[in-house]
Amino acid sequence: MIEQLRKDFPLLQTHIDEQPLCYFDSAATTQKPQCVIDAVNKFYRQDNANVHRGAHTLSAAATTQYESVRNKLAQFLNVSQREIVWTKGATESLNLIAYGLSEKLNQNDVILISPLEHHANIVPWQQVAHRTGAKLELLPVSKQGILDLEASKTLISAKKPKILSICHASNALGNIHDIAALIQVAKQFDTITVIDGAQSLLHLRPDLSAMGCDFFVFSAHKALGPTGLGGLFGRYELLNSMPVYQTGGEMIERVSFSGTTFREAPGKFEPGTPNISGVIGFGAALDYLDAIDANTLAHHEASLYHYLVNALKKIDGISIWGDTERNIGVVSFTYKNEHHFDIATFLNTYGVAVRSGHHCTQPLMDHLSLQGTVRISLAFYNSYQDVDILIDALKNTIDMLEE
Ligand SMILES: Cc1ncc(COP(=O)(O)O)c(C=O)c1O
């Protein structure tokens, strides 16, 4: 089945310097299936018009298509469509939420995040803390980079934070967090919970109603969709109670020089012409995912991940960071004192695409006393053959580096 699915991804059929591409950078962005490429193409060739504005046929059809994807996503996440806001991506979503919630913060209120966060889930809170006098504090994480769940629950109870913002899965290490357990504790103290789902949307397909979070952010491009699009879920009353983030056309009810009134959420957070083709392309990605059994993909990803980890563990000198028990399929490793960039560059000469560096998690790298790691990130379209090629390439790379 995976062999069949791989054929849906044109770029996976490609070669890098005459070597078949082995793409292991899906945590940065996933490859796109043909149906997503076709949907974007079809929109511009046959349906292009601006949404929400025109009485004409094309505009009405574009609006229907565009809004139907909001509905599709709401169903995918098991929430209401009025709770979905489109943004440029997870980064913009987190900025919007941090800005929106800043009004609720007072001096010395606690914002709790984890040391595992992507910069996008650190810096907006840092800025807000700076402006409001709130304190940014950290959940406990082991020297290996694993969140201590029990100690985290105790800390939440002790600190009673105003906001808890944490990733569902770490982009740097792949660790999956028991979000439901953390939310359950946070709810006892009316803590507002924000979940960075940039890495979990594709791999874990979360049911947000079951999870019980107040906010959840994502990027479409990390779940087979186009770049430049993402969004957020916000619990409606909370979402609607937040101030507008950016202003302009579309998000208003009435503008006059004596004042302006805004639409209800989600409209009030969507100023200007949206990323219509991106939304429509993402709709095709959601249809594609809906048509495949999620358990089959999860099972393939998990066994591929263990196959990879076992092979890496057999190579002397490799250290794997993070939680290898509960993981979305990301392996972050270092090899002795060799520079991560050198390893990734050598691997590239074998057609193996991995990422190296701090993965936008510099505080985590500091916590682990590392400069950076080599990151292999899997998706369901990776094969065992990809992993075999990677392991051979890595062994050759190590031989070269040791010469
Ligand atoms: C966990 C996590 N949060 C946030 C982001 C930011 O996403 P984007 O760059 O698509 O806005 C990323 C991107 O790598 C991520 O992995």
Short mmCIF file of C-alpha atoms and ligand atoms in Angstrom, two decimals:
data_model
loop_
_atom_site.label_atom_id
_atom_site.label_comp_id
_atom_site.label_asym_id
_atom_site.label_seq_id
_atom_site.Cartn_x
_atom_site.Cartn_y
_atom_site.Cartn_z
CA MET A 1 0.00 0.00 0.00
CA ILE A 2 2.80 2.44 0.90
CA GLU A 3 4.46 1.78 -2.47
CA GLN A 4 1.16 2.77 -4.09
CA LEU A 5 0.84 5.94 -1.99
CA ARG A 6 4.39 6.98 -2.80
CA LYS A 7 3.39 7.23 -6.45
CA ASP A 8 0.99 10.04 -5.51
CA PHE A 9 3.96 12.27 -4.62
CA PRO A 10 5.74 13.49 -7.76
CA LEU A 11 8.80 14.72 -5.94
CA LEU A 12 9.44 11.33 -4.38
CA GLN A 13 10.07 10.00 -7.88
CA THR A 14 12.87 12.47 -8.44
CA HIS A 15 16.68 12.14 -8.31
CA ILE A 16 19.28 14.32 -6.61
CA ASP A 17 22.58 14.14 -8.48
CA GLU A 18 21.45 10.90 -10.12
CA GLN A 19 20.59 9.28 -6.78
CA PRO A 20 16.95 8.59 -5.94
CA LEU A 21 15.70 11.18 -3.47
CA CYS A 22 15.29 9.85 0.07
CA TYR A 23 13.28 12.59 1.71
CA PHE A 24 13.63 12.71 5.48
CA ASP A 25 12.71 16.33 6.14
CA SER A 26 8.95 16.09 6.55
CA ALA A 27 9.02 17.86 9.93
CA ALA A 28 10.20 20.94 8.03
CA THR A 29 7.60 20.51 5.32
CA THR A 30 5.86 17.48 3.85
CA GLN A 31 5.86 16.60 0.18
CA LYS A 32 2.62 17.25 -1.67
CA PRO A 33 0.46 14.64 -3.37
CA GLN A 34 -0.57 15.25 -6.97
CA CYS A 35 -4.18 15.95 -5.93
CA VAL A 36 -3.06 19.00 -3.91
CA ILE A 37 -0.98 20.31 -6.80
CA ASP A 38 -3.93 19.70 -9.14
CA ALA A 39 -6.42 21.45 -6.86
CA VAL A 40 -4.29 24.62 -6.71
CA ASN A 41 -3.71 24.46 -10.46
CA LYS A 42 -7.41 23.94 -11.21
CA PHE A 43 -8.39 26.86 -9.00
CA TYR A 44 -6.22 29.29 -10.98
CA ARG A 45 -7.14 27.79 -14.38
CA GLN A 46 -10.87 27.45 -13.90
CA ASP A 47 -12.21 29.02 -10.73
CA ASN A 48 -10.09 32.03 -9.85
CA ALA A 49 -12.02 34.86 -8.16
CA ASN A 50 -11.92 36.67 -4.86
CA VAL A 51 -14.09 35.33 -2.07
CA HIS A 52 -16.87 36.90 0.01
CA ARG A 53 -17.21 39.89 -2.28
CA GLY A 54 -18.89 39.33 -5.56
CA ALA A 55 -22.35 38.64 -6.79
CA HIS A 56 -20.86 36.96 -9.85
CA THR A 57 -20.78 33.21 -10.40
CA LEU A 58 -17.02 32.69 -10.05
CA SER A 59 -16.83 34.59 -6.79
CA ALA A 60 -19.77 32.72 -5.31
CA ALA A 61 -18.21 29.39 -6.36
CA ALA A 62 -14.80 30.35 -4.93
CA THR A 63 -16.47 31.36 -1.66
CA THR A 64 -18.33 28.08 -1.43
CA GLN A 65 -15.17 26.07 -2.09
CA TYR A 66 -13.14 28.15 0.34
CA GLU A 67 -15.67 27.93 3.18
CA SER A 68 -16.24 24.22 2.60
CA VAL A 69 -12.61 23.58 3.53
CA ARG A 70 -13.13 25.35 6.85
CA ASN A 71 -15.96 22.95 7.45
CA LYS A 72 -13.86 19.97 6.35
CA LEU A 73 -11.06 20.93 8.72
CA ALA A 74 -13.52 21.48 11.56
CA GLN A 75 -14.79 17.94 11.03
CA PHE A 76 -11.23 16.60 10.83
CA LEU A 77 -10.48 18.19 14.21
CA ASN A 78 -13.96 17.54 15.64
CA VAL A 79 -14.78 21.17 16.43
CA SER A 80 -17.19 23.77 15.06
CA GLN A 81 -16.30 25.64 11.86
CA ARG A 82 -16.80 29.04 13.51
CA GLU A 83 -13.86 28.09 15.76
CA ILE A 84 -11.40 27.80 12.86
CA VAL A 85 -9.36 30.87 11.85
CA TRP A 86 -7.12 30.80 8.77
CA THR A 87 -3.69 32.34 9.15
CA LYS A 88 -0.34 32.22 7.34
CA GLY A 89 0.83 29.35 9.53
CA ALA A 90 1.48 28.13 13.05
CA THR A 91 3.81 31.07 13.69
CA GLU A 92 1.16 33.66 12.89
CA SER A 93 -1.43 31.69 14.84
CA LEU A 94 0.73 31.69 17.97
CA ASN A 95 1.42 35.41 17.61
CA LEU A 96 -2.29 36.08 17.21
CA ILE A 97 -3.16 34.07 20.32
CA ALA A 98 -0.35 35.56 22.43
CA TYR A 99 -1.38 39.07 21.42
CA GLY A 100 -5.05 38.30 21.99
CA LEU A 101 -4.50 36.82 25.43
CA SER A 102 -2.11 39.52 26.60
CA GLU A 103 -5.10 41.61 27.71
CA LYS A 104 -5.99 38.92 30.21
CA LEU A 105 -2.53 38.94 31.81
CA ASN A 106 -1.49 40.88 34.89
CA GLN A 107 1.85 41.48 36.53
CA ASN A 108 3.33 38.22 37.91
CA ASP A 109 0.79 35.97 36.20
CA VAL A 110 2.53 32.81 35.02
CA ILE A 111 2.79 31.65 31.42
CA LEU A 112 4.02 28.08 31.41
CA ILE A 113 5.76 26.59 28.36
CA SER A 114 8.30 23.80 27.98
CA PRO A 115 12.00 23.91 27.06
CA LEU A 116 11.10 21.76 24.04
CA GLU A 117 9.19 24.51 22.25
CA HIS A 118 9.86 25.80 18.76
CA HIS A 119 10.88 29.46 18.79
CA ALA A 120 7.39 30.24 17.46
CA ASN A 121 5.98 29.07 20.79
CA ILE A 122 8.57 30.91 22.87
CA VAL A 123 9.23 34.35 21.46
CA PRO A 124 5.59 35.58 21.24
CA TRP A 125 5.13 34.68 24.93
CA GLN A 126 8.43 36.29 25.83
CA GLN A 127 7.26 39.48 24.17
CA VAL A 128 3.91 39.36 25.93
CA ALA A 129 5.58 38.68 29.29
CA HIS A 130 7.84 41.64 28.70
CA ARG A 131 4.91 43.95 27.98
CA THR A 132 2.62 42.76 30.77
CA GLY A 133 5.01 41.88 33.58
CA ALA A 134 3.86 38.26 33.46
CA LYS A 135 6.45 35.55 34.16
CA LEU A 136 7.47 32.94 31.61
CA GLU A 137 8.26 29.67 33.37
CA LEU A 138 9.28 26.19 32.23
CA LEU A 139 7.99 22.68 32.66
CA PRO A 140 10.57 20.10 33.82
CA VAL A 141 12.46 18.23 31.12
CA SER A 142 15.14 15.54 31.62
CA LYS A 143 18.74 15.74 30.40
CA GLN A 144 17.72 13.48 27.49
CA GLY A 145 15.03 15.97 26.49
CA ILE A 146 11.95 14.19 27.85
CA LEU A 147 9.14 16.03 29.61
CA ASP A 148 8.54 14.75 33.13
CA LEU A 149 4.76 14.32 33.08
CA GLU A 150 4.18 13.80 36.79
CA ALA A 151 6.46 16.67 37.80
CA SER A 152 4.73 18.82 35.16
CA LYS A 153 1.32 18.11 36.64
CA THR A 154 2.65 19.01 40.09
CA LEU A 155 4.16 22.21 38.75
CA ILE A 156 0.89 23.23 37.07
CA SER A 157 -0.92 22.69 40.36
CA ALA A 158 1.68 24.70 42.23
CA LYS A 159 1.96 27.59 39.77
CA LYS A 160 -1.69 27.81 38.66
CA PRO A 161 -0.57 29.42 35.40
CA LYS A 162 -2.81 31.80 33.47
CA ILE A 163 -1.63 30.19 30.25
CA LEU A 164 -0.09 26.81 29.43
CA SER A 165 1.33 26.64 25.92
CA ILE A 166 3.01 23.44 24.84
CA CYS A 167 3.68 21.43 21.71
CA HIS A 168 1.71 18.27 21.12
CA ALA A 169 4.84 16.80 19.54
CA SER A 170 8.35 18.22 19.51
CA ASN A 171 9.71 19.21 16.10
CA ALA A 172 13.32 18.75 17.22
CA LEU A 173 13.02 15.35 18.94
CA GLY A 174 9.61 14.02 17.93
CA ASN A 175 8.46 13.35 21.53
CA ILE A 176 4.69 13.09 21.89
CA HIS A 177 3.25 14.78 24.97
CA ASP A 178 0.30 13.51 26.96
CA ILE A 179 -1.61 16.71 26.33
CA ALA A 180 -4.94 15.44 27.64
CA ALA A 181 -3.37 14.68 31.04
CA LEU A 182 -1.81 18.15 31.27
CA ILE A 183 -5.04 19.85 30.21
CA GLN A 184 -7.00 17.93 32.79
CA VAL A 185 -4.84 19.39 35.55
CA ALA A 186 -4.72 22.86 33.99
CA LYS A 187 -8.52 23.02 33.82
CA GLN A 188 -8.76 22.83 37.61
CA PHE A 189 -7.11 26.24 37.74
CA ASP A 190 -8.88 27.86 34.75
CA THR A 191 -5.57 27.90 32.91
CA ILE A 192 -5.95 28.72 29.22
CA THR A 193 -4.37 25.89 27.23
CA VAL A 194 -2.67 26.49 23.90
CA ILE A 195 -1.43 23.48 21.94
CA ASP A 196 1.15 23.80 19.21
CA GLY A 197 -0.02 21.13 16.82
CA ALA A 198 2.35 21.98 13.96
CA GLN A 199 3.89 18.51 14.17
CA SER A 200 0.88 16.53 15.32
CA LEU A 201 -1.84 17.35 12.80
CA LEU A 202 -0.54 14.85 10.26
CA HIS A 203 0.84 12.14 12.50
CA LEU A 204 -1.66 12.09 15.35
CA ARG A 205 -4.85 13.48 13.76
CA PRO A 206 -6.02 14.92 17.09
CA ASP A 207 -9.64 15.03 18.18
CA LEU A 208 -9.70 18.48 19.80
CA SER A 209 -13.02 18.00 21.53
CA ALA A 210 -11.64 14.94 23.27
CA MET A 211 -8.38 16.74 24.02
CA GLY A 212 -10.23 19.67 25.58
CA CYS A 213 -7.72 22.41 24.70
CA ASP A 214 -8.70 26.07 24.37
CA PHE A 215 -6.47 26.73 21.35
CA PHE A 216 -4.66 24.56 18.82
CA VAL A 217 -2.39 25.85 16.03
CA PHE A 218 -1.14 24.22 12.85
CA SER A 219 0.53 24.81 9.47
CA ALA A 220 -1.02 23.30 6.34
CA HIS A 221 2.35 22.67 4.71
CA LYS A 222 3.31 20.18 7.43
CA ALA A 223 0.23 18.11 6.60
CA LEU A 224 0.52 17.72 2.81
CA GLY A 225 -0.98 21.16 2.09
CA PRO A 226 0.48 24.29 0.47
CA THR A 227 2.91 26.68 2.16
CA GLY A 228 1.76 30.08 3.37
CA LEU A 229 -1.34 28.72 5.06
CA GLY A 230 -2.17 27.57 8.54
CA GLY A 231 -4.69 28.31 11.16
CA LEU A 232 -5.93 27.89 14.63
CA PHE A 233 -8.79 26.44 16.55
CA GLY A 234 -10.03 28.59 19.42
CA ARG A 235 -12.84 27.79 21.85
CA TYR A 236 -15.52 30.10 20.57
CA GLU A 237 -16.27 32.32 23.59
CA LEU A 238 -12.57 32.74 24.26
CA LEU A 239 -11.75 33.38 20.62
CA ASN A 240 -14.52 35.91 20.29
CA SER A 241 -13.49 37.68 23.48
CA MET A 242 -10.02 38.45 22.12
CA PRO A 243 -9.17 41.78 20.51
CA VAL A 244 -8.57 41.91 16.77
CA TYR A 245 -4.98 41.25 15.73
CA GLN A 246 -4.71 42.88 12.32
CA THR A 247 -7.23 45.22 10.78
CA GLY A 248 -8.40 46.18 7.31
CA GLY A 249 -10.96 44.95 4.85
CA GLU A 250 -13.08 41.82 5.23
CA MET A 251 -12.88 41.64 9.01
CA ILE A 252 -15.16 44.63 9.58
CA GLU A 253 -18.87 44.99 10.08
CA ARG A 254 -19.05 48.74 9.48
CA VAL A 255 -16.39 51.40 8.99
CA SER A 256 -16.93 55.13 9.42
CA PHE A 257 -14.72 57.97 10.56
CA SER A 258 -16.50 57.96 13.87
CA GLY A 259 -15.46 54.37 14.49
CA THR A 260 -15.34 50.81 13.22
CA THR A 261 -17.12 47.68 14.32
CA PHE A 262 -15.79 44.18 13.67
CA ARG A 263 -17.28 40.89 12.60
CA GLU A 264 -17.69 38.01 14.97
CA ALA A 265 -14.98 35.32 15.04
CA PRO A 266 -13.59 33.83 12.93
CA GLY A 267 -14.12 36.73 10.45
CA LYS A 268 -12.68 39.37 12.76
CA PHE A 269 -9.28 37.64 12.63
CA GLU A 270 -9.14 37.31 8.85
CA PRO A 271 -8.41 40.73 7.35
CA GLY A 272 -7.69 41.18 3.66
CA THR A 273 -7.82 38.71 0.80
CA PRO A 274 -7.07 35.27 2.18
CA ASN A 275 -4.89 32.52 0.75
CA ILE A 276 -7.76 31.11 -1.32
CA SER A 277 -5.77 28.70 -3.47
CA GLY A 278 -3.88 27.52 -0.38
CA VAL A 279 -7.09 26.75 1.44
CA ILE A 280 -8.46 24.88 -1.56
CA GLY A 281 -5.21 22.92 -1.91
CA PHE A 282 -5.37 22.08 1.78
CA GLY A 283 -8.92 20.86 1.27
CA ALA A 284 -7.55 18.36 -1.25
CA ALA A 285 -4.92 17.28 1.29
CA LEU A 286 -7.62 16.66 3.91
CA ASP A 287 -9.67 14.65 1.39
CA TYR A 288 -6.56 12.64 0.56
CA LEU A 289 -5.93 11.88 4.25
CA ASP A 290 -9.58 11.10 4.88
CA ALA A 291 -9.50 8.48 2.15
CA ILE A 292 -6.65 6.52 3.78
CA ASP A 293 -7.04 4.50 6.93
CA ALA A 294 -5.28 6.49 9.66
CA ASN A 295 -4.35 3.36 11.62
CA THR A 296 -2.58 1.83 8.65
CA LEU A 297 -0.45 4.94 8.23
CA ALA A 298 0.27 5.22 11.95
CA HIS A 299 1.28 1.58 12.07
CA HIS A 300 3.63 1.96 9.10
CA GLU A 301 5.20 5.12 10.55
CA ALA A 302 5.72 3.46 13.94
CA SER A 303 7.35 0.32 12.57
CA LEU A 304 9.52 2.32 10.19
CA TYR A 305 10.59 4.52 13.07
CA HIS A 306 11.61 1.52 15.21
CA TYR A 307 13.42 -0.03 12.25
CA LEU A 308 15.39 3.21 11.87
CA VAL A 309 16.12 3.61 15.58
CA ASN A 310 17.31 -0.01 15.85
CA ALA A 311 19.62 0.40 12.88
CA LEU A 312 21.05 3.64 14.29
CA LYS A 313 21.61 2.08 17.70
CA LYS A 314 23.89 -0.50 16.07
CA ILE A 315 26.26 2.24 14.89
CA ASP A 316 28.93 2.93 17.50
CA GLY A 317 29.19 6.57 18.57
CA ILE A 318 25.62 7.61 17.66
CA SER A 319 23.57 9.30 20.40
CA ILE A 320 19.83 9.57 19.88
CA TRP A 321 18.10 12.38 21.76
CA GLY A 322 14.57 12.50 23.11
CA ASP A 323 11.86 9.97 23.71
CA THR A 324 12.09 6.89 21.52
CA GLU A 325 8.98 5.31 23.09
CA ARG A 326 6.35 7.91 22.24
CA ASN A 327 7.47 9.59 19.05
CA ILE A 328 5.91 10.90 15.82
CA GLY A 329 8.82 9.56 13.75
CA VAL A 330 11.61 12.07 14.30
CA VAL A 331 15.13 10.96 15.14
CA SER A 332 17.55 13.62 16.32
CA PHE A 333 21.08 12.30 16.64
CA THR A 334 24.68 13.34 17.09
CA TYR A 335 27.78 11.36 16.20
CA LYS A 336 30.68 11.79 18.63
CA ASN A 337 31.95 15.33 18.21
CA GLU A 338 31.36 15.52 14.46
CA HIS A 339 29.50 18.59 13.27
CA HIS A 340 25.85 17.95 12.38
CA PHE A 341 26.17 20.09 9.27
CA ASP A 342 29.03 17.97 7.90
CA ILE A 343 27.02 14.80 8.36
CA ALA A 344 23.95 16.27 6.65
CA THR A 345 26.07 17.60 3.78
CA PHE A 346 27.68 14.21 3.17
CA LEU A 347 24.30 12.48 3.35
CA ASN A 348 23.02 14.85 0.69
CA THR A 349 25.60 13.49 -1.75
CA TYR A 350 23.75 10.16 -1.48
CA GLY A 351 20.38 11.78 -2.23
CA VAL A 352 19.45 11.66 1.46
CA ALA A 353 17.69 14.85 2.60
CA VAL A 354 17.91 15.44 6.35
CA ARG A 355 18.02 18.62 8.41
CA SER A 356 20.83 19.73 10.66
CA GLY A 357 21.13 22.51 13.20
CA HIS A 358 19.09 23.74 16.14
CA HIS A 359 15.70 23.24 14.44
CA CYS A 360 14.43 26.58 15.79
CA THR A 361 14.79 25.19 19.32
CA GLN A 362 17.91 26.93 20.60
CA PRO A 363 16.82 26.81 24.28
CA LEU A 364 16.35 23.04 23.94
CA MET A 365 19.81 22.67 22.42
CA ASP A 366 21.20 24.70 25.34
CA HIS A 367 19.34 22.42 27.74
CA LEU A 368 20.90 19.36 26.06
CA SER A 369 24.31 21.09 25.87
CA LEU A 370 24.35 20.61 22.10
CA GLN A 371 25.14 22.91 19.21
CA GLY A 372 22.66 21.05 17.09
CA THR A 373 21.66 17.63 15.82
CA VAL A 374 21.04 15.78 12.59
CA ARG A 375 17.28 15.34 12.29
CA ILE A 376 15.68 12.53 10.32
CA SER A 377 11.93 13.06 10.10
CA LEU A 378 9.65 10.41 8.68
CA ALA A 379 6.27 10.52 7.04
CA PHE A 380 4.01 7.68 5.91
CA TYR A 381 5.44 7.93 2.38
CA ASN A 382 8.91 6.84 3.52
CA SER A 383 9.84 3.25 2.79
CA TYR A 384 12.12 0.66 4.36
CA GLN A 385 14.31 1.03 1.30
CA ASP A 386 14.70 4.76 2.07
CA VAL A 387 15.90 3.85 5.56
CA ASP A 388 18.35 1.23 4.22
CA ILE A 389 19.81 3.80 1.84
CA LEU A 390 20.08 6.31 4.69
CA ILE A 391 21.87 3.84 6.97
CA ASP A 392 24.36 2.84 4.25
CA ALA A 393 24.98 6.50 3.43
CA LEU A 394 25.50 7.27 7.10
CA LYS A 395 28.02 4.46 7.51
CA ASN A 396 29.95 5.73 4.48
CA THR A 397 29.75 9.27 5.84
CA ILE A 398 31.17 8.16 9.18
CA ASP A 399 33.99 6.28 7.43
CA MET A 400 34.85 9.43 5.52
CA LEU A 401 34.72 11.64 8.61
CA GLU A 402 36.94 9.23 10.54
CA GLU A 403 39.58 9.01 7.82
C1 LIG B 1 6.40 22.61 16.62
C2 LIG B 1 6.39 23.76 15.65
N1 LIG B 1 5.75 24.89 15.96
C3 LIG B 1 5.70 25.93 15.14
C4 LIG B 1 6.31 25.88 13.91
C5 LIG B 1 6.22 27.05 13.00
O1 LIG B 1 5.54 26.69 11.83
P1 LIG B 1 5.55 27.64 10.56
O2 LIG B 1 6.99 27.94 10.25
O3 LIG B 1 4.89 26.82 9.49
O4 LIG B 1 4.77 28.84 10.93
C6 LIG B 1 7.02 24.75 13.53
C7 LIG B 1 7.77 24.69 12.27
O5 LIG B 1 8.70 23.94 12.12
C8 LIG B 1 7.03 23.65 14.42
O6 LIG B 1 7.66 22.52 14.09
#
